[in-house]
Amino acid sequence: MSALTSFLTGLLLYVGPVVVIVLLWKWLKLKPAVGALYAASVWLCLGLVASVVPGLEGLWWGGLVVWSVLGILDAVLLSMVPAPEFRRKLPGRFAIDVAADVELELVSRARWATRYAVYDGLPMVAECEALPWSGKVRAGGKVHIFYPLKIRERGRCRLEEGYVEITSPFCLWSKQVRVGESDETRVYPNYEPVIQFALLAMESSPEQMGIVMKNRVGLSKDFHQLRDYQLGDTLSKVDWKATSKKLQLISRDYQEQRDQNVILAVDCGQRMRAMDGDIPQFDHCLNAMLLLAYVALKQGDNVGVMSFGGEQRWLPPVKGVNSMTTILNHLYDYRTTAAPSDYAEAAEKLLMNQSRRSLVVFLSNIRGEDGSDIIDPLRLVRKRHVTVLANLREKEVVDSFEKPVGSLEEALALGATQQYLDERQAILKELAAHGIYSVDETAQDLPVALANAYLVARERV
C-alpha cells in the first residue's frame, strides 16, 4: 500500500505542474518561457539524483516549493503588465520587390523594465528577415524599431495588427497580445528604370541608357515662326510670299510636334501570367510602360492607358511629367486574369474611346496560333491610328539556344523552340506588311527598345 501511495504521490507531483501550466495558459493566456523550461529541467534532474542518492529528498522538496512560489508570483506579476502602445509608420509607397523601411514605435506601460518580442502583422506576400525584434524596455520607456520590408505583389496590401510577446520578470512565463491597428498601403510597379532615366535626363545624357533622343526640329509639319534665311536652308523652307514683301529671303521655321496622344494598351489575359525570372511577364510590361509614359510626357505628348483580356479599364490621356503620379495610381493594382485575350474587343473599345489620331502601343505576348485573331483587329486600328505591337520574348526561350545539345530529346526540344519562334516571327512580318510596327525583345531590353520605337513612330502620327 505504501508503494502505491508513493507512486501516486510522485505521479501527482510530476503531473501537477503540467496541469497548472495548462490552466494558466487557458485562463490567463500564459505559456512557459525559457526560464520555466530550465527550472523544470533542473528540478527533474534533481529528482532523478534524489531517487538514487539517499538524503536528497529534502532538497528536491525544497526545489519544488521554491519553483512553485516563484512560478505563481511570476504569473501574477505578468498578468499585471498591460499591453504596450504600438504604432506603425509606413513609407509613402512601396515598389514591387524593392525593400522600404517601416518604423514601429513601442511604448511600455509596465511599472518595471520588461522584455518584449515584437512581431508585425505582415501578409503572406511580404518578406522581412529583421523581425522579430526583442529587447528590454524600461518602465514607461519608448523604443523605435526600423526594419526593411519587401512586398512581392502589386496592388493594395494590408498589414494587420502587430503581435507583442511579453516576458515575466523572472522569465518563467510569457504572453502574447495583439497591439496597434491594421494599415493599408499601395504597392506600385517597379519604377526604378524611370528614376534612372530621370537622373540621366537631368544630366543631359539619355544616351547612357540607350534611348536615342533624335533632334527632329524642322522635319515635322508644325509651323513655328518666320525667320531670316540662313545659309544651308533648302528652297522648300523659303516663304516666297513673305520674301516678296520683305524684299529679302525669309524661311519658315518648324518645331517638333507636341500634344500628340499615346495610348498604351496592355494585355491582362492569361498569357501574361507566366513567370519571367522572379516576376510575371505582366510586371515586366508595366515597367516598360512606365518608362515609355515618362519619355512621352517629357516630349510634351499626352499618355492614356487601356487594359484588355478580362481586366477592362481606361485612363483618358493626361499631359505633363507631373501626370506620372496619375498613371502610377492607375496602374499599380492592375491584375492578370485567366480570361483569354480578345484583341477584337480591345480594338473595338479603343476605337470607341479614342477617336483622335494617336500612337497606339499594344503590349502582349503573341503565339503562332494567334494569326488572324490579332492581325485583323490591329489592321482595323491601323486605319485610324499609328500602331505598334510590343511583344515580350521569353528569356527562357532565348537561353535555350545557348545550351549544348547532347541527346535526341534535347535536339527535338530545340527544334520545337525554333518552330515556335518562326511562327511568331511570321506574324510580326505580316503585321509589318500592313504598316504595323513591332518590337520583339526580352524583358531586360523591352523598356529601352519600346522607348526608341516610340520616338521613331511618333513622327508618323
PDB file of N, CA and C in Angstrom, residues 49-120:
ATOM      1  N   VAL A  49      18.372  12.351  -9.246  1.00  0.00           N
ATOM      2  CA  VAL A  49      19.503  12.141  -8.344  1.00  0.00           C
ATOM      3  C   VAL A  49      19.024  11.745  -6.952  1.00  0.00           C
ATOM      4  N   ALA A  50      17.944  12.397  -6.487  1.00  0.00           N
ATOM      5  CA  ALA A  50      17.407  12.086  -5.150  1.00  0.00           C
ATOM      6  C   ALA A  50      16.882  10.657  -5.070  1.00  0.00           C
ATOM      7  N   SER A  51      16.417  10.110  -6.183  1.00  0.00           N
ATOM      8  CA  SER A  51      15.917   8.733  -6.163  1.00  0.00           C
ATOM      9  C   SER A  51      17.037   7.712  -6.047  1.00  0.00           C
ATOM     10  N   VAL A  52      18.240   8.127  -6.340  1.00  0.00           N
ATOM     11  CA  VAL A  52      19.379   7.220  -6.273  1.00  0.00           C
ATOM     12  C   VAL A  52      20.204   7.457  -5.022  1.00  0.00           C
ATOM     13  N   VAL A  53      20.410   8.729  -4.682  1.00  0.00           N
ATOM     14  CA  VAL A  53      21.234   9.090  -3.529  1.00  0.00           C
ATOM     15  C   VAL A  53      20.334   9.401  -2.349  1.00  0.00           C
ATOM     16  N   PRO A  54      20.414   8.660  -1.267  1.00  0.00           N
ATOM     17  CA  PRO A  54      19.549   8.939  -0.105  1.00  0.00           C
ATOM     18  C   PRO A  54      19.924  10.259   0.556  1.00  0.00           C
ATOM     19  N   GLY A  55      18.953  10.902   1.155  1.00  0.00           N
ATOM     20  CA  GLY A  55      19.195  12.130   1.896  1.00  0.00           C
ATOM     21  C   GLY A  55      18.978  13.403   1.101  1.00  0.00           C
ATOM     22  N   LEU A  56      18.685  13.302  -0.212  1.00  0.00           N
ATOM     23  CA  LEU A  56      18.477  14.500  -1.047  1.00  0.00           C
ATOM     24  C   LEU A  56      17.005  14.795  -1.279  1.00  0.00           C
ATOM     25  N   GLU A  57      16.140  13.987  -0.611  1.00  0.00           N
ATOM     26  CA  GLU A  57      14.712  14.234  -0.821  1.00  0.00           C
ATOM     27  C   GLU A  57      14.307  15.620  -0.342  1.00  0.00           C
ATOM     28  N   GLY A  58      14.901  16.083   0.766  1.00  0.00           N
ATOM     29  CA  GLY A  58      14.561  17.409   1.279  1.00  0.00           C
ATOM     30  C   GLY A  58      14.932  18.510   0.302  1.00  0.00           C
ATOM     31  N   LEU A  59      16.089  18.355  -0.352  1.00  0.00           N
ATOM     32  CA  LEU A  59      16.490  19.356  -1.355  1.00  0.00           C
ATOM     33  C   LEU A  59      15.532  19.370  -2.535  1.00  0.00           C
ATOM     34  N   TRP A  60      15.062  18.172  -2.897  1.00  0.00           N
ATOM     35  CA  TRP A  60      14.126  18.080  -4.022  1.00  0.00           C
ATOM     36  C   TRP A  60      12.797  18.749  -3.660  1.00  0.00           C
ATOM     37  N   TRP A  61      12.317  18.472  -2.413  1.00  0.00           N
ATOM     38  CA  TRP A  61      11.081  19.115  -1.984  1.00  0.00           C
ATOM     39  C   TRP A  61      11.259  20.633  -1.873  1.00  0.00           C
ATOM     40  N   GLY A  62      12.403  21.052  -1.388  1.00  0.00           N
ATOM     41  CA  GLY A  62      12.654  22.492  -1.313  1.00  0.00           C
ATOM     42  C   GLY A  62      12.665  23.150  -2.681  1.00  0.00           C
ATOM     43  N   GLY A  63      13.245  22.460  -3.662  1.00  0.00           N
ATOM     44  CA  GLY A  63      13.218  22.983  -5.041  1.00  0.00           C
ATOM     45  C   GLY A  63      11.816  23.113  -5.572  1.00  0.00           C
ATOM     46  N   LEU A  64      10.959  22.129  -5.236  1.00  0.00           N
ATOM     47  CA  LEU A  64       9.563  22.199  -5.676  1.00  0.00           C
ATOM     48  C   LEU A  64       8.864  23.406  -5.071  1.00  0.00           C
ATOM     49  N   VAL A  65       9.090  23.659  -3.790  1.00  0.00           N
ATOM     50  CA  VAL A  65       8.441  24.791  -3.123  1.00  0.00           C
ATOM     51  C   VAL A  65       8.901  26.113  -3.735  1.00  0.00           C
ATOM     52  N   VAL A  66      10.235  26.246  -3.916  1.00  0.00           N
ATOM     53  CA  VAL A  66      10.768  27.495  -4.482  1.00  0.00           C
ATOM     54  C   VAL A  66      10.231  27.722  -5.893  1.00  0.00           C
ATOM     55  N   TRP A  67      10.252  26.663  -6.692  1.00  0.00           N
ATOM     56  CA  TRP A  67       9.787  26.800  -8.074  1.00  0.00           C
ATOM     57  C   TRP A  67       8.299  27.142  -8.118  1.00  0.00           C
ATOM     58  N   SER A  68       7.530  26.531  -7.236  1.00  0.00           N
ATOM     59  CA  SER A  68       6.084  26.795  -7.216  1.00  0.00           C
ATOM     60  C   SER A  68       5.799  28.230  -6.809  1.00  0.00           C
ATOM     61  N   VAL A  69       6.481  28.697  -5.735  1.00  0.00           N
ATOM     62  CA  VAL A  69       6.242  30.066  -5.267  1.00  0.00           C
ATOM     63  C   VAL A  69       6.648  31.081  -6.325  1.00  0.00           C
ATOM     64  N   LEU A  70       7.855  30.880  -6.905  1.00  0.00           N
ATOM     65  CA  LEU A  70       8.309  31.815  -7.951  1.00  0.00           C
ATOM     66  C   LEU A  70       7.402  31.779  -9.169  1.00  0.00           C
ATOM     67  N   GLY A  71       6.945  30.581  -9.514  1.00  0.00           N
ATOM     68  CA  GLY A  71       6.073  30.459 -10.687  1.00  0.00           C
ATOM     69  C   GLY A  71       4.769  31.198 -10.502  1.00  0.00           C
ATOM     70  N   ILE A  72       4.154  31.018  -9.316  1.00  0.00           N
ATOM     71  CA  ILE A  72       2.878  31.700  -9.052  1.00  0.00           C
ATOM     72  C   ILE A  72       3.083  33.212  -8.991  1.00  0.00           C
ATOM     73  N   LEU A  73       4.143  33.629  -8.280  1.00  0.00           N
ATOM     74  CA  LEU A  73       4.420  35.067  -8.183  1.00  0.00           C
ATOM     75  C   LEU A  73       4.713  35.666  -9.557  1.00  0.00           C
ATOM     76  N   ASP A  74       5.487  34.968 -10.372  1.00  0.00           N
ATOM     77  CA  ASP A  74       5.828  35.470 -11.703  1.00  0.00           C
ATOM     78  C   ASP A  74       4.597  35.552 -12.593  1.00  0.00           C
ATOM     79  N   ALA A  75       3.695  34.576 -12.477  1.00  0.00           N
ATOM     80  CA  ALA A  75       2.464  34.601 -13.271  1.00  0.00           C
ATOM     81  C   ALA A  75       1.580  35.769 -12.871  1.00  0.00           C
ATOM     82  N   VAL A  76       1.509  36.037 -11.557  1.00  0.00           N
ATOM     83  CA  VAL A  76       0.693  37.167 -11.085  1.00  0.00           C
ATOM     84  C   VAL A  76       1.277  38.486 -11.579  1.00  0.00           C
ATOM     85  N   LEU A  77       2.606  38.635 -11.499  1.00  0.00           N
ATOM     86  CA  LEU A  77       3.238  39.874 -11.970  1.00  0.00           C
ATOM     87  C   LEU A  77       3.044  40.070 -13.466  1.00  0.00           C
ATOM     88  N   LEU A  78       3.141  38.988 -14.240  1.00  0.00           N
ATOM     89  CA  LEU A  78       2.957  39.106 -15.689  1.00  0.00           C
ATOM     90  C   LEU A  78       1.528  39.485 -16.045  1.00  0.00           C
ATOM     91  N   SER A  79       0.568  38.945 -15.301  1.00  0.00           N
ATOM     92  CA  SER A  79      -0.831  39.283 -15.583  1.00  0.00           C
ATOM     93  C   SER A  79      -1.132  40.743 -15.291  1.00  0.00           C
ATOM     94  N   MET A  80      -0.286  41.389 -14.488  1.00  0.00           N
ATOM     95  CA  MET A  80      -0.488  42.804 -14.161  1.00  0.00           C
ATOM     96  C   MET A  80       0.123  43.740 -15.205  1.00  0.00           C
ATOM     97  N   VAL A  81       0.895  43.187 -16.147  1.00  0.00           N
ATOM     98  CA  VAL A  81       1.546  44.022 -17.165  1.00  0.00           C
ATOM     99  C   VAL A  81       0.555  44.309 -18.290  1.00  0.00           C
ATOM    100  N   PRO A  82       0.197  45.567 -18.541  1.00  0.00           N
ATOM    101  CA  PRO A  82      -0.735  45.877 -19.638  1.00  0.00           C
ATOM    102  C   PRO A  82      -0.033  45.808 -20.992  1.00  0.00           C
ATOM    103  N   ALA A  83      -0.832  45.713 -22.010  1.00  0.00           N
ATOM    104  CA  ALA A  83      -0.280  45.691 -23.367  1.00  0.00           C
ATOM    105  C   ALA A  83       0.372  47.035 -23.680  1.00  0.00           C
ATOM    106  N   PRO A  84       1.520  47.024 -24.366  1.00  0.00           N
ATOM    107  CA  PRO A  84       2.184  48.287 -24.690  1.00  0.00           C
ATOM    108  C   PRO A  84       1.468  49.029 -25.815  1.00  0.00           C
ATOM    109  N   GLU A  85       1.776  50.303 -25.942  1.00  0.00           N
ATOM    110  CA  GLU A  85       1.280  51.081 -27.079  1.00  0.00           C
ATOM    111  C   GLU A  85       2.140  50.748 -28.304  1.00  0.00           C
ATOM    112  N   PHE A  86       1.469  50.645 -29.439  1.00  0.00           N
ATOM    113  CA  PHE A  86       2.150  50.203 -30.660  1.00  0.00           C
ATOM    114  C   PHE A  86       1.664  51.056 -31.813  1.00  0.00           C
ATOM    115  N   ARG A  87       2.609  51.680 -32.499  1.00  0.00           N
ATOM    116  CA  ARG A  87       2.268  52.496 -33.670  1.00  0.00           C
ATOM    117  C   ARG A  87       3.197  52.121 -34.820  1.00  0.00           C
ATOM    118  N   ARG A  88       2.618  52.107 -36.015  1.00  0.00           N
ATOM    119  CA  ARG A  88       3.362  51.737 -37.219  1.00  0.00           C
ATOM    120  C   ARG A  88       3.366  52.899 -38.199  1.00  0.00           C
ATOM    121  N   LYS A  89       4.513  53.209 -38.761  1.00  0.00           N
ATOM    122  CA  LYS A  89       4.628  54.275 -39.754  1.00  0.00           C
ATOM    123  C   LYS A  89       5.172  53.677 -41.048  1.00  0.00           C
ATOM    124  N   LEU A  90       4.327  53.673 -42.081  1.00  0.00           N
ATOM    125  CA  LEU A  90       4.700  53.091 -43.369  1.00  0.00           C
ATOM    126  C   LEU A  90       5.252  54.165 -44.298  1.00  0.00           C
ATOM    127  N   PRO A  91       6.124  53.791 -45.230  1.00  0.00           N
ATOM    128  CA  PRO A  91       6.577  54.760 -46.233  1.00  0.00           C
ATOM    129  C   PRO A  91       5.421  55.171 -47.138  1.00  0.00           C
ATOM    130  N   GLY A  92       5.621  56.229 -47.890  1.00  0.00           N
ATOM    131  CA  GLY A  92       4.555  56.740 -48.741  1.00  0.00           C
ATOM    132  C   GLY A  92       4.070  55.733 -49.756  1.00  0.00           C
ATOM    133  N   ARG A  93       4.969  54.915 -50.278  1.00  0.00           N
ATOM    134  CA  ARG A  93       4.594  53.900 -51.254  1.00  0.00           C
ATOM    135  C   ARG A  93       5.659  52.817 -51.288  1.00  0.00           C
ATOM    136  N   PHE A  94       5.258  51.660 -51.767  1.00  0.00           N
ATOM    137  CA  PHE A  94       6.172  50.544 -51.982  1.00  0.00           C
ATOM    138  C   PHE A  94       6.269  50.280 -53.478  1.00  0.00           C
ATOM    139  N   ALA A  95       7.417  49.790 -53.912  1.00  0.00           N
ATOM    140  CA  ALA A  95       7.575  49.271 -55.258  1.00  0.00           C
ATOM    141  C   ALA A  95       7.767  47.764 -55.148  1.00  0.00           C
ATOM    142  N   ILE A  96       7.204  47.020 -56.070  1.00  0.00           N
ATOM    143  CA  ILE A  96       7.240  45.578 -56.002  1.00  0.00           C
ATOM    144  C   ILE A  96       8.681  45.077 -55.963  1.00  0.00           C
ATOM    145  N   ASP A  97       8.962  44.210 -54.995  1.00  0.00           N
ATOM    146  CA  ASP A  97      10.276  43.581 -54.813  1.00  0.00           C
ATOM    147  C   ASP A  97      11.380  44.581 -54.490  1.00  0.00           C
ATOM    148  N   VAL A  98      11.016  45.749 -53.993  1.00  0.00           N
ATOM    149  CA  VAL A  98      12.007  46.750 -53.570  1.00  0.00           C
ATOM    150  C   VAL A  98      11.789  47.015 -52.082  1.00  0.00           C
ATOM    151  N   ALA A  99      12.834  46.830 -51.286  1.00  0.00           N
ATOM    152  CA  ALA A  99      12.710  46.982 -49.840  1.00  0.00           C
ATOM    153  C   ALA A  99      12.547  48.451 -49.464  1.00  0.00           C
ATOM    154  N   ALA A 100      11.672  48.701 -48.501  1.00  0.00           N
ATOM    155  CA  ALA A 100      11.453  50.040 -47.951  1.00  0.00           C
ATOM    156  C   ALA A 100      11.372  49.922 -46.435  1.00  0.00           C
ATOM    157  N   ASP A 101      11.834  50.955 -45.732  1.00  0.00           N
ATOM    158  CA  ASP A 101      11.911  50.907 -44.273  1.00  0.00           C
ATOM    159  C   ASP A 101      10.555  51.212 -43.635  1.00  0.00           C
ATOM    160  N   VAL A 102      10.194  50.389 -42.673  1.00  0.00           N
ATOM    161  CA  VAL A 102       8.987  50.576 -41.864  1.00  0.00           C
ATOM    162  C   VAL A 102       9.429  50.910 -40.438  1.00  0.00           C
ATOM    163  N   GLU A 103       8.766  51.872 -39.822  1.00  0.00           N
ATOM    164  CA  GLU A 103       9.102  52.282 -38.458  1.00  0.00           C
ATOM    165  C   GLU A 103       8.005  51.836 -37.496  1.00  0.00           C
ATOM    166  N   LEU A 104       8.414  51.174 -36.427  1.00  0.00           N
ATOM    167  CA  LEU A 104       7.496  50.784 -35.352  1.00  0.00           C
ATOM    168  C   LEU A 104       7.872  51.549 -34.085  1.00  0.00           C
ATOM    169  N   GLU A 105       6.869  52.013 -33.380  1.00  0.00           N
ATOM    170  CA  GLU A 105       7.091  52.701 -32.108  1.00  0.00           C
ATOM    171  C   GLU A 105       6.403  51.904 -31.007  1.00  0.00           C
ATOM    172  N   LEU A 106       7.187  51.479 -30.013  1.00  0.00           N
ATOM    173  CA  LEU A 106       6.677  50.689 -28.905  1.00  0.00           C
ATOM    174  C   LEU A 106       6.862  51.478 -27.613  1.00  0.00           C
ATOM    175  N   VAL A 107       5.782  51.697 -26.892  1.00  0.00           N
ATOM    176  CA  VAL A 107       5.816  52.431 -25.622  1.00  0.00           C
ATOM    177  C   VAL A 107       5.378  51.479 -24.513  1.00  0.00           C
ATOM    178  N   SER A 108       6.264  51.241 -23.562  1.00  0.00           N
ATOM    179  CA  SER A 108       5.955  50.333 -22.456  1.00  0.00           C
ATOM    180  C   SER A 108       5.029  51.017 -21.450  1.00  0.00           C
ATOM    181  N   ARG A 109       4.045  50.264 -20.970  1.00  0.00           N
ATOM    182  CA  ARG A 109       3.122  50.761 -19.944  1.00  0.00           C
ATOM    183  C   ARG A 109       3.302  50.001 -18.636  1.00  0.00           C
ATOM    184  N   ALA A 110       4.354  49.212 -18.540  1.00  0.00           N
ATOM    185  CA  ALA A 110       4.613  48.440 -17.323  1.00  0.00           C
ATOM    186  C   ALA A 110       5.267  49.313 -16.252  1.00  0.00           C
ATOM    187  N   ARG A 111       5.231  48.849 -15.001  1.00  0.00           N
ATOM    188  CA  ARG A 111       5.814  49.596 -13.887  1.00  0.00           C
ATOM    189  C   ARG A 111       7.265  49.229 -13.664  1.00  0.00           C
ATOM    190  N   TRP A 112       7.767  48.290 -14.379  1.00  0.00           N
ATOM    191  CA  TRP A 112       9.178  47.881 -14.247  1.00  0.00           C
ATOM    192  C   TRP A 112       9.712  47.545 -15.631  1.00  0.00           C
ATOM    193  N   ALA A 113      11.020  47.430 -15.723  1.00  0.00           N
ATOM    194  CA  ALA A 113      11.640  47.096 -17.005  1.00  0.00           C
ATOM    195  C   ALA A 113      11.141  45.735 -17.473  1.00  0.00           C
ATOM    196  N   THR A 114      10.707  45.676 -18.711  1.00  0.00           N
ATOM    197  CA  THR A 114      10.068  44.467 -19.240  1.00  0.00           C
ATOM    198  C   THR A 114      10.703  44.091 -20.577  1.00  0.00           C
ATOM    199  N   ARG A 115      10.817  42.791 -20.781  1.00  0.00           N
ATOM    200  CA  ARG A 115      11.365  42.289 -22.048  1.00  0.00           C
ATOM    201  C   ARG A 115      10.221  42.018 -23.022  1.00  0.00           C
ATOM    202  N   TYR A 116      10.376  42.545 -24.237  1.00  0.00           N
ATOM    203  CA  TYR A 116       9.363  42.382 -25.281  1.00  0.00           C
ATOM    204  C   TYR A 116       9.982  41.713 -26.505  1.00  0.00           C
ATOM    205  N   ALA A 117       9.151  40.971 -27.224  1.00  0.00           N
ATOM    206  CA  ALA A 117       9.489  40.467 -28.563  1.00  0.00           C
ATOM    207  C   ALA A 117       8.393  40.953 -29.503  1.00  0.00           C
ATOM    208  N   VAL A 118       8.786  41.687 -30.539  1.00  0.00           N
ATOM    209  CA  VAL A 118       7.830  42.380 -31.405  1.00  0.00           C
ATOM    210  C   VAL A 118       7.759  41.680 -32.759  1.00  0.00           C
ATOM    211  N   TYR A 119       6.541  41.355 -33.167  1.00  0.00           N
ATOM    212  CA  TYR A 119       6.252  40.811 -34.491  1.00  0.00           C
ATOM    213  C   TYR A 119       5.241  41.744 -35.156  1.00  0.00           C
ATOM    214  N   ASP A 120       5.412  41.982 -36.442  1.00  0.00           N
ATOM    215  CA  ASP A 120       4.436  42.811 -37.152  1.00  0.00           C
ATOM    216  C   ASP A 120       3.459  41.906 -37.891  1.00  0.00           C
TER     217      ASP A 120
END
